Amino acid sequence: MRIGQPTNSERYGSNLFYSVQKVYELDGGLEVDKEFSSPFHVIRQMPMSALSEIEKNMAIIIPIKDERLRLLEGVLCGIPNACFPIILSNSQRSPSDRFVMECSLLDNFCHAAKKKYVIFHQRSPELAQMFRAGGYEHLLDDEGLVRNGKAEGMISGILIAKLLGKKYVGFIDSDNYFPGAVLEYVRLFSSGFAQAKTDYSMVRVQWNSKPKVVDNDLFFARFGRVSRITNQFLNQWLGLLSGFETDILLTGNAGEHAMSMDLAMLMDYSAGFSVETHHFVNLLENFGGALPAPFPEVMSHGVEVFQIQSRNPHLHDFSKGDDHLAEMIEGSLSVIYHSEICPQSLKNHILEELRQHKILKKKEIPAKPRLYPSLKGMDFRAAGKKADWNKHGNFEGTL
Ligand code: GDD
């Protein structure tokens, strides 16, 4: 990859948020090109050799719920061979068992590609048992199983990646039509980590565009309806906290994002579709300095957040309806609204916005999102002992 330097950054406490970086070349060459060694160069070169080293240590978590199998196969095909795919499925088990179909597709694909993988059903007793054995029951419902929801699938994936000893976790939705875009997202993840100066880093993808048909013609929209709103409120918030207006945050809802495992272990997570916005809430709260620091050791190292714009358009399954968008807007704004460090003026704006969209009635306030504490205190050894890996993947030997 050859990527433009961030032209701007905003600091809040120990957080460093970089402005969106632009990709110049998807393939930046195999080895280090000395031309780029000057710190004054405006483009950074991330040679394939460096990206590959990072990808060997990266798990890609793919949440799936009743998506077309052909799309899942395309996503698998886009993931670099060095990365370890972890599929967290919440697909239906009856009348037809879509999960069994996913397992079979994955098994065939990974045998052919000579690739290891793990797949779990989110509602399987084995997965719940791992959390229980590790002393982390927050994710479990009244039936004793992992709750429904995309975030809940993602957190389960993080646990598995941790047990596999991975240093990085990336998230890619399973309903992507372009395998080439998937490959690019993973390369953006590794390019972000290749630039990181601390062990606590996050990479968020800003889609180049989302193609739609408008008036019988292709239209390449820059922002989705939800992210337009979320980004506006996140920037307003960061501006109010720091005292300087900003427009730096453009990835509030980035489903495609990645974290170093060191950071993933310290994050609290919110439920469902508010999870990506909540990452910012959590960073501002935990590492911003306005509240007591829960992890003082991180304050001196710092946290870096990279935002990188993809070149491929993002084409996913967009037949999910207005209620789904309303749920995502409410989820995203409610995690900001309920933060201890959200100023009253911003809360008022959020209420106005949600009422304007008819998501809230007069006098209603957004529902408080369910929050899951960080996985840091889990007993991973105990959790790992409960996993019968061969039942859930293809290892051709040991892990
Ligand atoms: N494991 C699991 N469990 N996966 C789920 C669940 C669940 O309960 N619900 C949905 N998924 C999977 C879907 O199959 C899909 O692969 C992915 O999670 C995203 O779900 P979608 O329903 O397709 O979300 P979206 O496309 O509207 O929104 C996506 O993009 C947003 C940014 O525009 C998501 O990634 C959002 O989180 C993101 O903010």
GROMACS .gro file of N, CA and C in nm, residues 34-120:
model
  261
   34LYS      N    1   1.338   0.291  -0.029
   34LYS     CA    2   1.409   0.394   0.049
   34LYS      C    3   1.366   0.536   0.012
   35GLU      N    4   1.312   0.551  -0.108
   35GLU     CA    5   1.258   0.682  -0.152
   35GLU      C    6   1.164   0.741  -0.048
   36PHE      N    7   1.096   0.651   0.027
   36PHE     CA    8   0.992   0.698   0.118
   36PHE      C    9   1.041   0.717   0.262
   37SER      N   10   1.173   0.703   0.283
   37SER     CA   11   1.222   0.706   0.422
   37SER      C   12   1.223   0.846   0.481
   38SER      N   13   1.220   0.950   0.398
   38SER     CA   14   1.224   1.085   0.453
   38SER      C   15   1.095   1.115   0.530
   39PRO      N   16   1.109   1.170   0.653
   39PRO     CA   17   0.987   1.202   0.729
   39PRO      C   18   0.907   1.313   0.663
   40PHE      N   19   0.968   1.382   0.564
   40PHE     CA   20   0.896   1.492   0.498
   40PHE      C   21   0.813   1.444   0.380
   41HIS      N   22   0.827   1.314   0.348
   41HIS     CA   23   0.752   1.262   0.236
   41HIS      C   24   0.603   1.260   0.271
   42VAL      N   25   0.518   1.300   0.178
   42VAL     CA   26   0.375   1.309   0.210
   42VAL      C   27   0.301   1.177   0.191
   43ILE      N   28   0.370   1.080   0.134
   43ILE     CA   29   0.308   0.948   0.116
   43ILE      C   30   0.389   0.845   0.194
   44ARG      N   31   0.318   0.753   0.260
   44ARG     CA   32   0.387   0.647   0.334
   44ARG      C   33   0.379   0.518   0.252
   45GLN      N   34   0.492   0.446   0.252
   45GLN     CA   35   0.491   0.317   0.183
   45GLN      C   36   0.485   0.205   0.287
   46MET      N   37   0.387   0.116   0.270
   46MET     CA   38   0.378  -0.001   0.358
   46MET      C   39   0.406  -0.123   0.270
   47PRO      N   40   0.531  -0.175   0.273
   47PRO     CA   41   0.562  -0.285   0.182
   47PRO      C   42   0.484  -0.411   0.217
   48MET      N   43   0.462  -0.493   0.117
   48MET     CA   44   0.385  -0.616   0.134
   48MET      C   45   0.448  -0.705   0.241
   49SER      N   46   0.581  -0.703   0.250
   49SER     CA   47   0.648  -0.789   0.349
   49SER      C   48   0.604  -0.749   0.492
   50ALA      N   49   0.589  -0.619   0.517
   50ALA     CA   50   0.548  -0.573   0.651
   50ALA      C   51   0.401  -0.606   0.675
   51LEU      N   52   0.318  -0.586   0.571
   51LEU     CA   53   0.174  -0.612   0.589
   51LEU      C   54   0.151  -0.760   0.615
   52SER      N   55   0.226  -0.843   0.545
   52SER     CA   56   0.209  -0.986   0.558
   52SER      C   57   0.243  -1.034   0.700
   53GLU      N   58   0.346  -0.976   0.759
   53GLU     CA   59   0.384  -1.011   0.897
   53GLU      C   60   0.268  -0.980   0.992
   54ILE      N   61   0.204  -0.865   0.971
   54ILE     CA   62   0.092  -0.826   1.057
   54ILE      C   63  -0.027  -0.920   1.034
   55GLU      N   64  -0.052  -0.951   0.907
   55GLU     CA   65  -0.169  -1.035   0.875
   55GLU      C   66  -0.158  -1.176   0.933
   56LYS      N   67  -0.033  -1.224   0.950
   56LYS     CA   68  -0.016  -1.357   1.011
   56LYS      C   69  -0.069  -1.358   1.154
   57ASN      N   70  -0.070  -1.241   1.214
   57ASN     CA   71  -0.113  -1.230   1.354
   57ASN      C   72  -0.254  -1.174   1.367
   58MET      N   73  -0.327  -1.175   1.255
   58MET     CA   74  -0.459  -1.111   1.257
   58MET      C   75  -0.571  -1.212   1.236
   59ALA      N   76  -0.673  -1.202   1.322
   59ALA     CA   77  -0.795  -1.281   1.299
   59ALA      C   78  -0.898  -1.187   1.236
   60ILE      N   79  -0.970  -1.238   1.138
   60ILE     CA   80  -1.079  -1.159   1.080
   60ILE      C   81  -1.211  -1.220   1.127
   61ILE      N   82  -1.286  -1.140   1.200
   61ILE     CA   83  -1.412  -1.187   1.257
   61ILE      C   84  -1.525  -1.149   1.161
   62ILE      N   85  -1.603  -1.249   1.123
   62ILE     CA   86  -1.711  -1.227   1.027
   62ILE      C   87  -1.843  -1.259   1.095
   63PRO      N   88  -1.921  -1.156   1.132
   63PRO     CA   89  -2.053  -1.185   1.189
   63PRO      C   90  -2.149  -1.216   1.077
   64ILE      N   91  -2.235  -1.314   1.097
   64ILE     CA   92  -2.331  -1.349   0.990
   64ILE      C   93  -2.466  -1.386   1.049
   65LYS      N   94  -2.569  -1.336   0.984
   65LYS     CA   95  -2.704  -1.375   1.023
   65LYS      C   96  -2.788  -1.387   0.896
   66ASP      N   97  -2.810  -1.510   0.856
   66ASP     CA   98  -2.899  -1.540   0.743
   66ASP      C   99  -2.862  -1.466   0.614
   67GLU      N  100  -2.734  -1.456   0.585
   67GLU     CA  101  -2.693  -1.394   0.459
   67GLU      C  102  -2.685  -1.500   0.350
   68ARG      N  103  -2.683  -1.454   0.225
   68ARG     CA  104  -2.670  -1.549   0.114
   68ARG      C  105  -2.533  -1.616   0.119
   69LEU      N  106  -2.532  -1.747   0.100
   69LEU     CA  107  -2.406  -1.822   0.112
   69LEU      C  108  -2.303  -1.776   0.009
   70ARG      N  109  -2.354  -1.735  -0.106
   70ARG     CA  110  -2.262  -1.691  -0.212
   70ARG      C  111  -2.184  -1.566  -0.167
   71LEU      N  112  -2.251  -1.482  -0.087
   71LEU     CA  113  -2.182  -1.361  -0.038
   71LEU      C  114  -2.075  -1.400   0.063
   72LEU      N  115  -2.110  -1.495   0.152
   72LEU     CA  116  -2.011  -1.540   0.251
   72LEU      C  117  -1.889  -1.599   0.180
   73GLU      N  118  -1.914  -1.674   0.076
   73GLU     CA  119  -1.802  -1.735   0.003
   73GLU      C  120  -1.712  -1.627  -0.058
   74GLY      N  121  -1.776  -1.522  -0.111
   74GLY     CA  122  -1.700  -1.411  -0.168
   74GLY      C  123  -1.615  -1.342  -0.062
   75VAL      N  124  -1.672  -1.325   0.057
   75VAL     CA  125  -1.598  -1.259   0.166
   75VAL      C  126  -1.476  -1.344   0.204
   76LEU      N  127  -1.498  -1.476   0.216
   76LEU     CA  128  -1.386  -1.566   0.252
   76LEU      C  129  -1.276  -1.556   0.148
   77CYS      N  130  -1.319  -1.547   0.023
   77CYS     CA  131  -1.224  -1.544  -0.087
   77CYS      C  132  -1.139  -1.417  -0.085
   78GLY      N  133  -1.194  -1.307  -0.027
   78GLY     CA  134  -1.120  -1.180  -0.023
   78GLY      C  135  -1.021  -1.172   0.093
   79ILE      N  136  -1.032  -1.261   0.189
   79ILE     CA  137  -0.944  -1.252   0.308
   79ILE      C  138  -0.806  -1.308   0.276
   80PRO      N  139  -0.700  -1.232   0.301
   80PRO     CA  140  -0.566  -1.283   0.270
   80PRO      C  141  -0.541  -1.417   0.339
   81ASN      N  142  -0.466  -1.502   0.271
   81ASN     CA  143  -0.444  -1.637   0.323
   81ASN      C  144  -0.383  -1.638   0.463
   82ALA      N  145  -0.299  -1.539   0.493
   82ALA     CA  146  -0.231  -1.539   0.623
   82ALA      C  147  -0.327  -1.514   0.740
   83CYS      N  148  -0.438  -1.449   0.714
   83CYS     CA  149  -0.531  -1.414   0.824
   83CYS      C  150  -0.616  -1.534   0.863
   84PHE      N  151  -0.658  -1.534   0.987
   84PHE     CA  152  -0.738  -1.645   1.040
   84PHE      C  153  -0.885  -1.604   1.047
   85PRO      N  154  -0.974  -1.667   0.966
   85PRO     CA  155  -1.114  -1.628   0.974
   85PRO      C  156  -1.188  -1.693   1.092
   86ILE      N  157  -1.264  -1.610   1.162
   86ILE     CA  158  -1.349  -1.660   1.271
   86ILE      C  159  -1.491  -1.617   1.237
   87ILE      N  160  -1.578  -1.715   1.217
   87ILE     CA  161  -1.714  -1.683   1.176
   87ILE      C  162  -1.806  -1.700   1.295
   88LEU      N  163  -1.880  -1.594   1.326
   88LEU     CA  164  -1.976  -1.598   1.435
   88LEU      C  165  -2.114  -1.587   1.375
   89SER      N  166  -2.186  -1.697   1.380
   89SER     CA  167  -2.314  -1.701   1.310
   89SER      C  168  -2.431  -1.695   1.407
   90ASN      N  169  -2.531  -1.618   1.368
   90ASN     CA  170  -2.656  -1.620   1.443
   90ASN      C  171  -2.769  -1.655   1.345
   91SER      N  172  -2.737  -1.739   1.250
   91SER     CA  173  -2.834  -1.774   1.146
   91SER      C  174  -2.933  -1.877   1.199
   92GLN      N  175  -3.044  -1.887   1.128
   92GLN     CA  176  -3.153  -1.974   1.176
   92GLN      C  177  -3.111  -2.122   1.173
   93ARG      N  178  -3.165  -2.197   1.269
   93ARG     CA  179  -3.139  -2.341   1.279
   93ARG      C  180  -3.257  -2.422   1.226
   94SER      N  181  -3.377  -2.358   1.219
   94SER     CA  182  -3.492  -2.432   1.166
   94SER      C  183  -3.590  -2.333   1.105
   95PRO      N  184  -3.680  -2.371   1.011
   95PRO     CA  185  -3.697  -2.508   0.963
   95PRO      C  186  -3.576  -2.557   0.883
   96SER      N  187  -3.516  -2.467   0.799
   96SER     CA  188  -3.392  -2.516   0.736
   96SER      C  189  -3.276  -2.468   0.823
   97ASP      N  190  -3.173  -2.549   0.831
   97ASP     CA  191  -3.060  -2.516   0.919
   97ASP      C  192  -2.953  -2.442   0.838
   98ARG      N  193  -2.962  -2.308   0.840
   98ARG     CA  194  -2.867  -2.229   0.760
   98ARG      C  195  -2.726  -2.238   0.818
   99PHE      N  196  -2.718  -2.259   0.949
   99PHE     CA  197  -2.586  -2.269   1.012
   99PHE      C  198  -2.510  -2.390   0.959
  100VAL      N  199  -2.581  -2.502   0.945
  100VAL     CA  200  -2.516  -2.623   0.893
  100VAL      C  201  -2.466  -2.597   0.750
  101MET      N  202  -2.546  -2.522   0.674
  101MET     CA  203  -2.505  -2.490   0.536
  101MET      C  204  -2.378  -2.403   0.539
  102GLU      N  205  -2.372  -2.309   0.632
  102GLU     CA  206  -2.253  -2.223   0.642
  102GLU      C  207  -2.130  -2.306   0.680
  103CYS      N  208  -2.150  -2.400   0.774
  103CYS     CA  209  -2.037  -2.484   0.818
  103CYS      C  210  -1.984  -2.564   0.700
  104SER      N  211  -2.077  -2.616   0.621
  104SER     CA  212  -2.035  -2.702   0.511
  104SER      C  213  -1.961  -2.619   0.404
  105LEU      N  214  -2.013  -2.499   0.377
  105LEU     CA  215  -1.946  -2.411   0.279
  105LEU      C  216  -1.803  -2.379   0.326
  106LEU      N  217  -1.796  -2.346   0.455
  106LEU     CA  218  -1.667  -2.305   0.511
  106LEU      C  219  -1.567  -2.420   0.507
  107ASP      N  220  -1.617  -2.538   0.543
  107ASP     CA  221  -1.530  -2.654   0.546
  107ASP      C  222  -1.474  -2.684   0.406
  108ASN      N  223  -1.563  -2.681   0.308
  108ASN     CA  224  -1.519  -2.707   0.170
  108ASN      C  225  -1.420  -2.600   0.124
  109PHE      N  226  -1.455  -2.474   0.151
  109PHE     CA  227  -1.371  -2.364   0.105
  109PHE      C  228  -1.232  -2.372   0.170
  110CYS      N  229  -1.231  -2.393   0.300
  110CYS     CA  230  -1.103  -2.387   0.372
  110CYS      C  231  -1.018  -2.512   0.346
  111HIS      N  232  -1.084  -2.625   0.318
  111HIS     CA  233  -1.005  -2.743   0.279
  111HIS      C  234  -0.937  -2.717   0.146
  112ALA      N  235  -1.014  -2.661   0.053
  112ALA     CA  236  -0.958  -2.634  -0.080
  112ALA      C  237  -0.846  -2.531  -0.069
  113ALA      N  238  -0.867  -2.428   0.013
  113ALA     CA  239  -0.769  -2.319   0.024
  113ALA      C  240  -0.657  -2.353   0.123
  114LYS      N  241  -0.665  -2.470   0.186
  114LYS     CA  242  -0.569  -2.512   0.290
  114LYS      C  243  -0.559  -2.404   0.397
  115LYS      N  244  -0.670  -2.379   0.456
  115LYS     CA  245  -0.679  -2.268   0.549
  115LYS      C  246  -0.747  -2.313   0.678
  116LYS      N  247  -0.695  -2.265   0.789
  116LYS     CA  248  -0.762  -2.295   0.916
  116LYS      C  249  -0.874  -2.195   0.939
  117TYR      N  250  -0.974  -2.235   1.015
  117TYR     CA  251  -1.082  -2.143   1.046
  117TYR      C  252  -1.151  -2.189   1.173
  118VAL      N  253  -1.232  -2.099   1.231
  118VAL     CA  254  -1.321  -2.138   1.341
  118VAL      C  255  -1.459  -2.085   1.310
  119ILE      N  256  -1.560  -2.165   1.336
  119ILE     CA  257  -1.698  -2.117   1.325
  119ILE      C  258  -1.775  -2.158   1.450
  120PHE      N  259  -1.850  -2.066   1.505
  120PHE     CA  260  -1.936  -2.094   1.620
  120PHE      C  261  -2.075  -2.041   1.592
   0.00000   0.00000   0.00000
